[in-house]
C-alpha cells in the first residue's frame, strides 16, 4: 500500500516531476501539478536570468525571438511544463500514450476545463506567469485546443 502524502512529499523533495505528475493525474487532479511546475519554473527562470548576461549577437539564431526565450526554453522542466499542458489539451496521457505504457491516467474534457480555469482565473492568474516563461510554449499548448479534434469535441460536450 502506498502512502500518497509520503510519495508526493518525496517526489517534490527529490524533484521527480514526471512521477509527481503521474500521481496527481491518477487522482484526477491536473491543476496541482500545473501549479507546482509553474512555481518551480518561475524560480528556475529567475536563476537563469541572474546567471546569464543578456547579450545576443544580431546574427544569432533566434534573434527575432524574445531575448529571454532561448535560455529558459533550454531548461528541461520548462519544456516539460508546456508538454504537459499540450498533452492535456489534446486529451492525451502524459508523457506517453496508454498503449505504450498501460495504466496511465487519461485526461477527460473536465481536465481541460479545470486547467483553463486555473490558467485564466481572476485571483492569482497563472496566464502572465506562463506567458513570462515562454510565449511560444504557452500558445503552442493552447493551439492544441483548436487543432485537436478530441479537444474540440470535449469542449463542446461541457
GROMACS .gro file of C-alpha atoms in nm:
model
  158
    1UNK     CA    1   0.000   0.000   0.000
    2UNK     CA    2   0.131   0.342  -0.098
    3UNK     CA    3   0.118   0.641   0.135
    4UNK     CA    4   0.028   0.917  -0.113
    5UNK     CA    5   0.131   1.202   0.115
    6UNK     CA    6   0.475   1.049   0.163
    7UNK     CA    7   0.510   0.976  -0.208
    8UNK     CA    8   0.413   1.331  -0.306
    9UNK     CA    9   0.648   1.479  -0.047
   10UNK     CA   10   0.938   1.258  -0.163
   11UNK     CA   11   0.875   1.326  -0.531
   12UNK     CA   12   0.867   1.700  -0.464
   13UNK     CA   13   1.172   1.694  -0.237
   14UNK     CA   14   1.378   1.498  -0.491
   15UNK     CA   15   1.232   1.686  -0.788
   16UNK     CA   16   1.086   1.377  -0.955
   17UNK     CA   17   0.840   1.587  -1.152
   18UNK     CA   18   0.719   1.324  -1.400
   19UNK     CA   19   0.640   1.081  -1.118
   20UNK     CA   20   0.464   1.359  -0.929
   21UNK     CA   21   0.253   1.443  -1.234
   22UNK     CA   22   0.156   1.075  -1.269
   23UNK     CA   23   0.038   1.057  -0.907
   24UNK     CA   24  -0.174   1.371  -0.935
   25UNK     CA   25  -0.318   1.268  -1.273
   26UNK     CA   26  -0.406   0.924  -1.137
   27UNK     CA   27  -0.603   1.108  -0.868
   28UNK     CA   28  -0.778   1.317  -1.138
   29UNK     CA   29  -0.604   1.639  -1.029
   30UNK     CA   30  -0.447   1.828  -1.319
   31UNK     CA   31  -0.415   2.173  -1.164
   32UNK     CA   32  -0.187   2.080  -0.872
   33UNK     CA   33   0.098   1.959  -1.095
   34UNK     CA   34   0.049   2.265  -1.314
   35UNK     CA   35   0.078   2.498  -1.014
   36UNK     CA   36   0.382   2.313  -0.879
   37UNK     CA   37   0.558   2.315  -1.215
   38UNK     CA   38   0.484   2.683  -1.277
   39UNK     CA   39   0.621   2.774  -0.934
   40UNK     CA   40   0.935   2.568  -0.984
   41UNK     CA   41   0.985   2.701  -1.338
   42UNK     CA   42   0.947   3.059  -1.216
   43UNK     CA   43   1.226   3.001  -0.964
   44UNK     CA   44   1.435   2.837  -1.235
   45UNK     CA   45   1.375   3.132  -1.469
   46UNK     CA   46   1.496   3.373  -1.201
   47UNK     CA   47   1.815   3.167  -1.163
   48UNK     CA   48   1.870   3.162  -1.539
   49UNK     CA   49   1.813   3.537  -1.569
   50UNK     CA   50   2.052   3.610  -1.284
   51UNK     CA   51   2.318   3.371  -1.414
   52UNK     CA   52   2.333   3.469  -1.781
   53UNK     CA   53   2.414   3.817  -1.910
   54UNK     CA   54   2.168   3.929  -2.176
   55UNK     CA   55   2.385   3.957  -2.482
   56UNK     CA   56   2.277   3.842  -2.821
   57UNK     CA   57   2.460   3.896  -3.143
   58UNK     CA   58   2.247   4.037  -3.426
   59UNK     CA   59   2.307   3.735  -3.650
   60UNK     CA   60   2.237   3.472  -3.385
   61UNK     CA   61   1.976   3.208  -3.448
   62UNK     CA   62   1.651   3.312  -3.285
   63UNK     CA   63   1.747   3.679  -3.275
   64UNK     CA   64   1.391   3.766  -3.380
   65UNK     CA   65   1.250   3.583  -3.076
   66UNK     CA   66   1.219   3.734  -2.732
   67UNK     CA   67   1.573   3.758  -2.593
   68UNK     CA   68   1.488   3.564  -2.279
   69UNK     CA   69   1.302   3.285  -2.456
   70UNK     CA   70   1.607   3.086  -2.565
   71UNK     CA   71   1.786   3.028  -2.229
   72UNK     CA   72   1.465   2.948  -2.044
   73UNK     CA   73   1.345   2.702  -2.307
   74UNK     CA   74   1.673   2.514  -2.273
   75UNK     CA   75   1.554   2.413  -1.926
   76UNK     CA   76   1.402   2.067  -1.938
   77UNK     CA   77   1.147   2.147  -1.669
   78UNK     CA   78   1.002   2.441  -1.864
   79UNK     CA   79   0.967   2.223  -2.173
   80UNK     CA   80   0.808   1.951  -1.958
   81UNK     CA   81   0.556   2.203  -1.821
   82UNK     CA   82   0.436   2.308  -2.165
   83UNK     CA   83   0.445   1.949  -2.294
   84UNK     CA   84   0.220   1.851  -2.001
   85UNK     CA   85  -0.025   2.129  -2.089
   86UNK     CA   86  -0.017   2.039  -2.459
   87UNK     CA   87  -0.083   1.670  -2.389
   88UNK     CA   88  -0.371   1.752  -2.154
   89UNK     CA   89  -0.527   1.989  -2.406
   90UNK     CA   90  -0.509   1.710  -2.667
   91UNK     CA   91  -0.671   1.470  -2.416
   92UNK     CA   92  -0.361   1.251  -2.428
   93UNK     CA   93  -0.175   1.098  -2.135
   94UNK     CA   94   0.149   1.249  -2.014
   95UNK     CA   95   0.420   1.171  -2.127
   96UNK     CA   96   0.332   0.859  -2.329
   97UNK     CA   97   0.018   0.709  -2.476
   98UNK     CA   98  -0.157   0.428  -2.281
   99UNK     CA   99  -0.078   0.169  -2.549
  100UNK     CA  100   0.293   0.230  -2.483
  101UNK     CA  101   0.261   0.226  -2.104
  102UNK     CA  102  -0.058   0.070  -1.967
  103UNK     CA  103  -0.218   0.217  -1.657
  104UNK     CA  104  -0.167   0.587  -1.729
  105UNK     CA  105  -0.445   0.827  -1.633
  106UNK     CA  106  -0.626   0.959  -1.938
  107UNK     CA  107  -0.746   1.321  -1.910
  108UNK     CA  108  -1.105   1.399  -1.999
  109UNK     CA  109  -1.291   1.710  -2.103
  110UNK     CA  110  -1.327   1.812  -1.739
  111UNK     CA  111  -0.946   1.822  -1.714
  112UNK     CA  112  -0.933   2.078  -1.996
  113UNK     CA  113  -1.193   2.294  -1.824
  114UNK     CA  114  -1.011   2.260  -1.491
  115UNK     CA  115  -0.678   2.362  -1.645
  116UNK     CA  116  -0.829   2.656  -1.834
  117UNK     CA  117  -0.999   2.782  -1.516
  118UNK     CA  118  -0.665   2.756  -1.336
  119UNK     CA  119  -0.476   2.941  -1.609
  120UNK     CA  120  -0.731   3.222  -1.652
  121UNK     CA  121  -0.876   3.258  -1.300
  122UNK     CA  122  -0.930   3.611  -1.171
  123UNK     CA  123  -0.741   3.575  -0.842
  124UNK     CA  124  -0.374   3.486  -0.877
  125UNK     CA  125  -0.392   3.432  -1.256
  126UNK     CA  126  -0.141   3.190  -1.395
  127UNK     CA  127  -0.157   3.322  -1.752
  128UNK     CA  128   0.100   3.605  -1.703
  129UNK     CA  129   0.341   3.368  -1.529
  130UNK     CA  130   0.314   3.115  -1.812
  131UNK     CA  131   0.350   3.394  -2.066
  132UNK     CA  132   0.668   3.518  -1.896
  133UNK     CA  133   0.814   3.168  -1.900
  134UNK     CA  134   0.756   3.112  -2.270
  135UNK     CA  135   0.504   3.278  -2.501
  136UNK     CA  136   0.588   3.020  -2.766
  137UNK     CA  137   0.533   2.729  -2.527
  138UNK     CA  138   0.207   2.869  -2.392
  139UNK     CA  139   0.047   2.950  -2.725
  140UNK     CA  140   0.173   2.621  -2.868
  141UNK     CA  141  -0.009   2.438  -2.589
  142UNK     CA  142  -0.322   2.650  -2.628
  143UNK     CA  143  -0.324   2.583  -3.002
  144UNK     CA  144  -0.392   2.216  -2.925
  145UNK     CA  145  -0.740   2.322  -2.812
  146UNK     CA  146  -0.814   2.436  -3.167
  147UNK     CA  147  -0.626   2.175  -3.366
  148UNK     CA  148  -0.711   1.857  -3.177
  149UNK     CA  149  -1.047   1.708  -3.282
  150UNK     CA  150  -1.087   1.527  -2.948
  151UNK     CA  151  -1.032   1.851  -2.753
  152UNK     CA  152  -1.291   2.031  -2.964
  153UNK     CA  153  -1.549   1.758  -2.904
  154UNK     CA  154  -1.471   1.751  -2.531
  155UNK     CA  155  -1.514   2.128  -2.500
  156UNK     CA  156  -1.845   2.120  -2.689
  157UNK     CA  157  -1.970   1.848  -2.456
  158UNK     CA  158  -1.907   2.064  -2.146
   0.00000   0.00000   0.00000
